[in-house]
Amino acid sequence: MSARHRSGVLVRNAALLAAAAHIAPAGTWLPGPRRALFPALAGRGRSDHVALTFDDGPDPRTTPRFLRVLDELGARATFFVLGDGVTRFPHTTLEIVRRGHELAVHGWTHSRPWLPTVSRDVTEVARAARAIRLATGEEPLWYRPPYGILTGGRWLAAARAGLTPVLWSAWGRDWSADATARSVFAAVRRDLCGGATVLLHDTDRAAATGCWRATLAALPGVVAECRAAGLEVGPLAEHGIRR
């Protein structure tokens, strides 16, 4: 084998290893392995508590509607926000905190991460965390990547920013055009139990237009279901996940 051929093989092998290191951790997106092998990553917390979380905001059209309903329910939540939204809508971002809710990092934009972009991931997650600090004075603790795809680069980005990755153990499947209040409630209820982290969305910025209405209509039922089971509803900061 010539030196040039050996060099080419080494380069290809290095590229394959880099791709594997990037993609393999994203297998935690699968709910079964995540719940069984990585309960903290799945958001498993206190057995008497349910963490209520919302992704993709802030959105001045829709987020205030969720804040009003949460006020009426006397419930608090964690909002995983996008950095570009924080900078565009600082007043909505600050209002989330003023209402007693927690902010966490969802990334800078709602991008798909299939190609290795480690330096960009590190930069954008840190930039989003900094945007939250500048807008509210609050220090975010948690990170949930868009689509729940936690690549190697995004693991590193979270660690560099001092954030703990948290995905979910129950979700409303509330991003589709055919979502209804009934379907969202039924999807959440299927995996709802003590210690669960519930994923919902307070905007349609990265989903079907208007799907947030189904989530908003389902929200009182989700909170009532938790309380009927004797479970507290609150943000991740009170959920008992080890950082």
Short mmCIF file of C-alpha atoms in Angstrom, two decimals:
data_model
loop_
_atom_site.label_atom_id
_atom_site.label_comp_id
_atom_site.label_asym_id
_atom_site.label_seq_id
_atom_site.Cartn_x
_atom_site.Cartn_y
_atom_site.Cartn_z
CA MET A 1 0.00 0.00 0.00
CA SER A 2 1.44 3.33 -1.01
CA ALA A 3 1.93 6.19 1.44
CA ARG A 4 -0.72 8.19 -0.39
CA HIS A 5 -3.23 5.33 -0.16
CA ARG A 6 -2.51 4.82 3.56
CA SER A 7 -2.99 8.52 4.12
CA GLY A 8 -6.33 8.43 2.32
CA VAL A 9 -7.50 5.48 4.43
CA LEU A 10 -6.52 7.26 7.63
CA VAL A 11 -8.40 10.39 6.59
CA ARG A 12 -11.53 8.38 5.73
CA ASN A 13 -11.37 6.47 9.02
CA ALA A 14 -10.94 9.70 10.96
CA ALA A 15 -13.95 11.17 9.17
CA LEU A 16 -16.03 8.08 9.98
CA LEU A 17 -15.02 8.24 13.64
CA ALA A 18 -15.86 11.94 13.79
CA ALA A 19 -19.27 11.31 12.24
CA ALA A 20 -19.94 8.46 14.69
CA ALA A 21 -18.97 10.64 17.65
CA HIS A 22 -21.35 13.29 16.35
CA ILE A 23 -24.38 11.11 15.60
CA ALA A 24 -24.19 8.22 18.11
CA PRO A 25 -25.19 10.26 21.20
CA ALA A 26 -28.32 11.38 19.34
CA GLY A 27 -29.67 7.86 19.93
CA THR A 28 -30.87 9.20 23.26
CA TRP A 29 -33.75 10.71 21.26
CA LEU A 30 -35.37 7.25 21.37
CA PRO A 31 -37.73 7.27 24.37
CA GLY A 32 -37.25 3.64 25.44
CA PRO A 33 -33.44 3.65 25.78
CA ARG A 34 -33.53 7.17 27.21
CA ARG A 35 -35.94 6.30 30.02
CA ALA A 36 -34.17 3.03 30.82
CA LEU A 37 -30.52 4.10 30.58
CA PHE A 38 -30.56 7.86 31.17
CA PRO A 39 -33.44 8.72 33.52
CA ALA A 40 -32.06 12.17 34.37
CA LEU A 41 -31.77 13.00 30.68
CA ALA A 42 -35.38 11.84 30.25
CA GLY A 43 -36.36 14.31 32.95
CA ARG A 44 -37.19 11.79 35.67
CA GLY A 45 -37.44 13.74 38.90
CA ARG A 46 -39.25 13.67 42.24
CA SER A 47 -41.98 11.05 42.45
CA ASP A 48 -44.49 13.61 43.74
CA HIS A 49 -43.76 16.20 41.06
CA VAL A 50 -44.31 16.79 37.32
CA ALA A 51 -42.11 19.25 35.43
CA LEU A 52 -44.08 21.28 32.88
CA THR A 53 -41.96 22.56 29.99
CA PHE A 54 -42.58 24.53 26.79
CA ASP A 55 -40.32 24.76 23.74
CA ASP A 56 -39.62 27.16 20.84
CA GLY A 57 -40.60 30.56 22.27
CA PRO A 58 -40.65 33.33 23.12
CA ASP A 59 -43.45 34.41 20.78
CA PRO A 60 -45.26 37.69 21.49
CA ARG A 61 -48.34 36.39 19.63
CA THR A 62 -48.82 33.26 21.70
CA THR A 63 -46.57 33.05 24.78
CA PRO A 64 -48.57 35.68 26.73
CA ARG A 65 -51.70 33.54 26.27
CA PHE A 66 -49.95 30.61 27.94
CA LEU A 67 -48.71 32.86 30.73
CA ARG A 68 -52.27 34.01 31.42
CA VAL A 69 -53.61 30.45 31.57
CA LEU A 70 -50.75 29.37 33.82
CA ASP A 71 -51.55 32.32 36.11
CA GLU A 72 -55.18 31.21 36.26
CA LEU A 73 -54.10 27.66 37.07
CA GLY A 74 -51.56 28.77 39.66
CA ALA A 75 -48.90 26.72 37.89
CA ARG A 76 -45.31 27.51 36.96
CA ALA A 77 -43.20 26.00 34.19
CA THR A 78 -39.86 26.00 32.40
CA PHE A 79 -39.66 27.67 28.99
CA PHE A 80 -36.91 26.43 26.66
CA VAL A 81 -36.34 29.50 24.50
CA LEU A 82 -34.44 30.16 21.28
CA GLY A 83 -31.72 32.79 21.45
CA ASP A 84 -32.81 34.59 18.31
CA GLY A 85 -36.29 34.94 19.79
CA VAL A 86 -34.89 36.28 23.05
CA THR A 87 -33.05 39.04 21.22
CA ARG A 88 -36.04 39.85 19.00
CA PHE A 89 -38.64 39.74 21.78
CA PRO A 90 -36.91 40.78 25.03
CA HIS A 91 -40.13 42.07 26.62
CA THR A 92 -41.89 38.73 26.17
CA THR A 93 -38.80 36.96 27.50
CA LEU A 94 -38.70 39.14 30.58
CA GLU A 95 -42.44 38.69 31.15
CA ILE A 96 -41.93 34.92 31.43
CA VAL A 97 -39.58 35.51 34.35
CA ARG A 98 -41.78 38.19 35.90
CA ARG A 99 -44.64 35.68 36.03
CA GLY A 100 -42.46 33.33 38.09
CA HIS A 101 -41.40 30.87 35.40
CA GLU A 102 -37.97 29.50 34.58
CA LEU A 103 -36.00 30.05 31.37
CA ALA A 104 -33.77 27.44 29.77
CA VAL A 105 -31.78 27.17 26.54
CA HIS A 106 -33.24 25.58 23.40
CA GLY A 107 -30.49 26.78 21.09
CA TRP A 108 -30.03 29.85 18.93
CA THR A 109 -32.29 28.73 16.07
CA HIS A 110 -34.43 25.64 15.51
CA SER A 111 -31.92 23.97 13.20
CA ARG A 112 -31.39 20.31 12.34
CA PRO A 113 -27.93 19.11 13.43
CA TRP A 114 -27.04 16.25 11.09
CA LEU A 115 -23.71 17.61 9.87
CA PRO A 116 -20.93 17.93 12.49
CA THR A 117 -20.68 21.60 13.43
CA VAL A 118 -19.07 21.40 16.85
CA SER A 119 -17.64 24.91 16.95
CA ARG A 120 -20.95 26.40 15.80
CA ASP A 121 -22.89 24.37 18.40
CA VAL A 122 -20.60 25.59 21.18
CA THR A 123 -20.85 29.19 20.01
CA GLU A 124 -24.62 29.23 19.52
CA VAL A 125 -25.55 27.55 22.80
CA ALA A 126 -23.27 29.92 24.71
CA ARG A 127 -24.74 32.84 22.77
CA ALA A 128 -28.29 31.79 23.65
CA ALA A 129 -27.43 31.44 27.34
CA ARG A 130 -25.83 34.89 27.27
CA ALA A 131 -28.92 36.37 25.60
CA ILE A 132 -31.08 35.06 28.46
CA ARG A 133 -28.75 36.55 31.04
CA LEU A 134 -28.70 39.93 29.31
CA ALA A 135 -32.49 40.03 28.85
CA THR A 136 -33.49 38.90 32.34
CA GLY A 137 -30.50 38.73 34.67
CA GLU A 138 -31.30 35.04 35.19
CA GLU A 139 -28.76 32.23 34.82
CA PRO A 140 -30.16 29.31 32.79
CA LEU A 141 -29.51 25.80 34.09
CA TRP A 142 -30.93 23.49 31.44
CA TYR A 143 -30.50 22.72 27.75
CA ARG A 144 -32.84 20.90 25.37
CA PRO A 145 -31.75 20.79 21.71
CA PRO A 146 -34.27 21.27 18.89
CA TYR A 147 -36.02 17.99 18.00
CA GLY A 148 -34.39 16.46 21.09
CA ILE A 149 -31.39 15.48 18.94
CA LEU A 150 -28.45 15.61 21.31
CA THR A 151 -25.41 15.13 19.11
CA GLY A 152 -21.85 14.94 20.35
CA GLY A 153 -21.35 18.59 19.47
CA ARG A 154 -24.42 19.61 21.42
CA TRP A 155 -23.34 17.57 24.45
CA LEU A 156 -20.06 19.46 24.38
CA ALA A 157 -21.83 22.79 23.88
CA ALA A 158 -24.01 22.18 26.95
CA ALA A 159 -21.00 21.23 29.07
CA ARG A 160 -19.04 24.30 27.96
CA ALA A 161 -22.00 26.55 28.83
CA GLY A 162 -22.53 24.91 32.23
CA LEU A 163 -25.96 23.58 31.23
CA THR A 164 -27.55 20.23 32.07
CA PRO A 165 -29.25 18.51 29.11
CA VAL A 166 -32.87 17.47 29.77
CA LEU A 167 -35.21 15.98 27.19
CA TRP A 168 -38.64 14.64 28.27
CA SER A 169 -40.57 11.57 29.38
CA ALA A 170 -44.06 12.64 28.20
CA TRP A 171 -45.13 14.85 25.31
CA GLY A 172 -48.26 16.17 23.69
CA ARG A 173 -47.33 15.61 20.03
CA ASP A 174 -48.75 19.10 19.63
CA TRP A 175 -46.77 20.31 16.62
CA SER A 176 -48.90 18.85 13.82
CA ALA A 177 -51.73 20.44 11.87
CA ASP A 178 -54.21 17.80 13.07
CA ALA A 179 -53.47 18.24 16.78
CA THR A 180 -56.53 18.87 18.95
CA ALA A 181 -56.98 19.56 22.63
CA ARG A 182 -58.17 15.98 23.03
CA SER A 183 -55.23 14.46 21.15
CA VAL A 184 -52.68 16.57 23.07
CA PHE A 185 -54.21 15.63 26.41
CA ALA A 186 -54.38 11.94 25.48
CA ALA A 187 -50.74 11.89 24.34
CA VAL A 188 -49.51 13.51 27.55
CA ARG A 189 -51.69 11.31 29.73
CA ARG A 190 -50.25 8.14 28.16
CA ASP A 191 -46.89 8.65 29.89
CA LEU A 192 -47.92 10.96 32.72
CA CYS A 193 -46.75 9.83 36.15
CA GLY A 194 -44.87 11.11 39.16
CA GLY A 195 -41.41 12.29 38.16
CA ALA A 196 -42.33 12.96 34.53
CA THR A 197 -41.13 15.90 32.45
CA VAL A 198 -43.84 17.01 30.02
CA LEU A 199 -42.92 18.57 26.66
CA LEU A 200 -45.35 21.04 25.08
CA HIS A 201 -44.97 24.07 22.78
CA ASP A 202 -46.12 27.65 23.38
CA THR A 203 -45.72 28.71 19.74
CA ASP A 204 -46.00 27.43 16.18
CA ARG A 205 -42.78 29.09 14.99
CA ALA A 206 -41.27 25.66 14.21
CA ALA A 207 -44.52 23.73 13.76
CA ALA A 208 -47.82 23.69 11.90
CA THR A 209 -49.57 27.05 11.81
CA GLY A 210 -52.03 27.44 14.66
CA CYS A 211 -51.22 24.16 16.41
CA TRP A 212 -50.52 26.07 19.64
CA ARG A 213 -54.30 26.51 20.07
CA ALA A 214 -54.69 22.79 20.75
CA THR A 215 -51.95 22.92 23.38
CA LEU A 216 -53.45 25.95 25.08
CA ALA A 217 -56.86 24.30 25.23
CA ALA A 218 -55.37 21.07 26.63
CA LEU A 219 -53.28 22.77 29.30
CA PRO A 220 -55.94 23.06 32.05
CA GLY A 221 -56.75 19.36 31.67
CA VAL A 222 -53.09 18.35 31.90
CA VAL A 223 -52.60 20.33 35.12
CA ALA A 224 -55.88 19.04 36.58
CA GLU A 225 -54.87 15.45 35.77
CA CYS A 226 -51.60 15.89 37.66
CA ARG A 227 -53.26 17.42 40.68
CA ALA A 228 -55.98 14.78 40.76
CA ALA A 229 -53.19 12.22 41.10
CA GLY A 230 -51.69 14.17 44.01
CA LEU A 231 -48.78 15.48 41.95
CA GLU A 232 -47.30 18.97 42.14
CA VAL A 233 -46.75 20.83 38.88
CA GLY A 234 -43.75 23.11 38.52
CA PRO A 235 -40.49 24.00 36.74
CA LEU A 236 -37.44 21.81 36.32
CA ALA A 237 -35.63 23.74 39.05
CA GLU A 238 -38.00 22.12 41.57
CA HIS A 239 -38.07 18.69 39.93
CA GLY A 240 -35.13 17.17 41.78
CA ILE A 241 -32.97 16.27 38.78
CA ARG A 242 -29.31 15.97 39.73
CA ARG A 243 -27.08 18.38 37.85
#
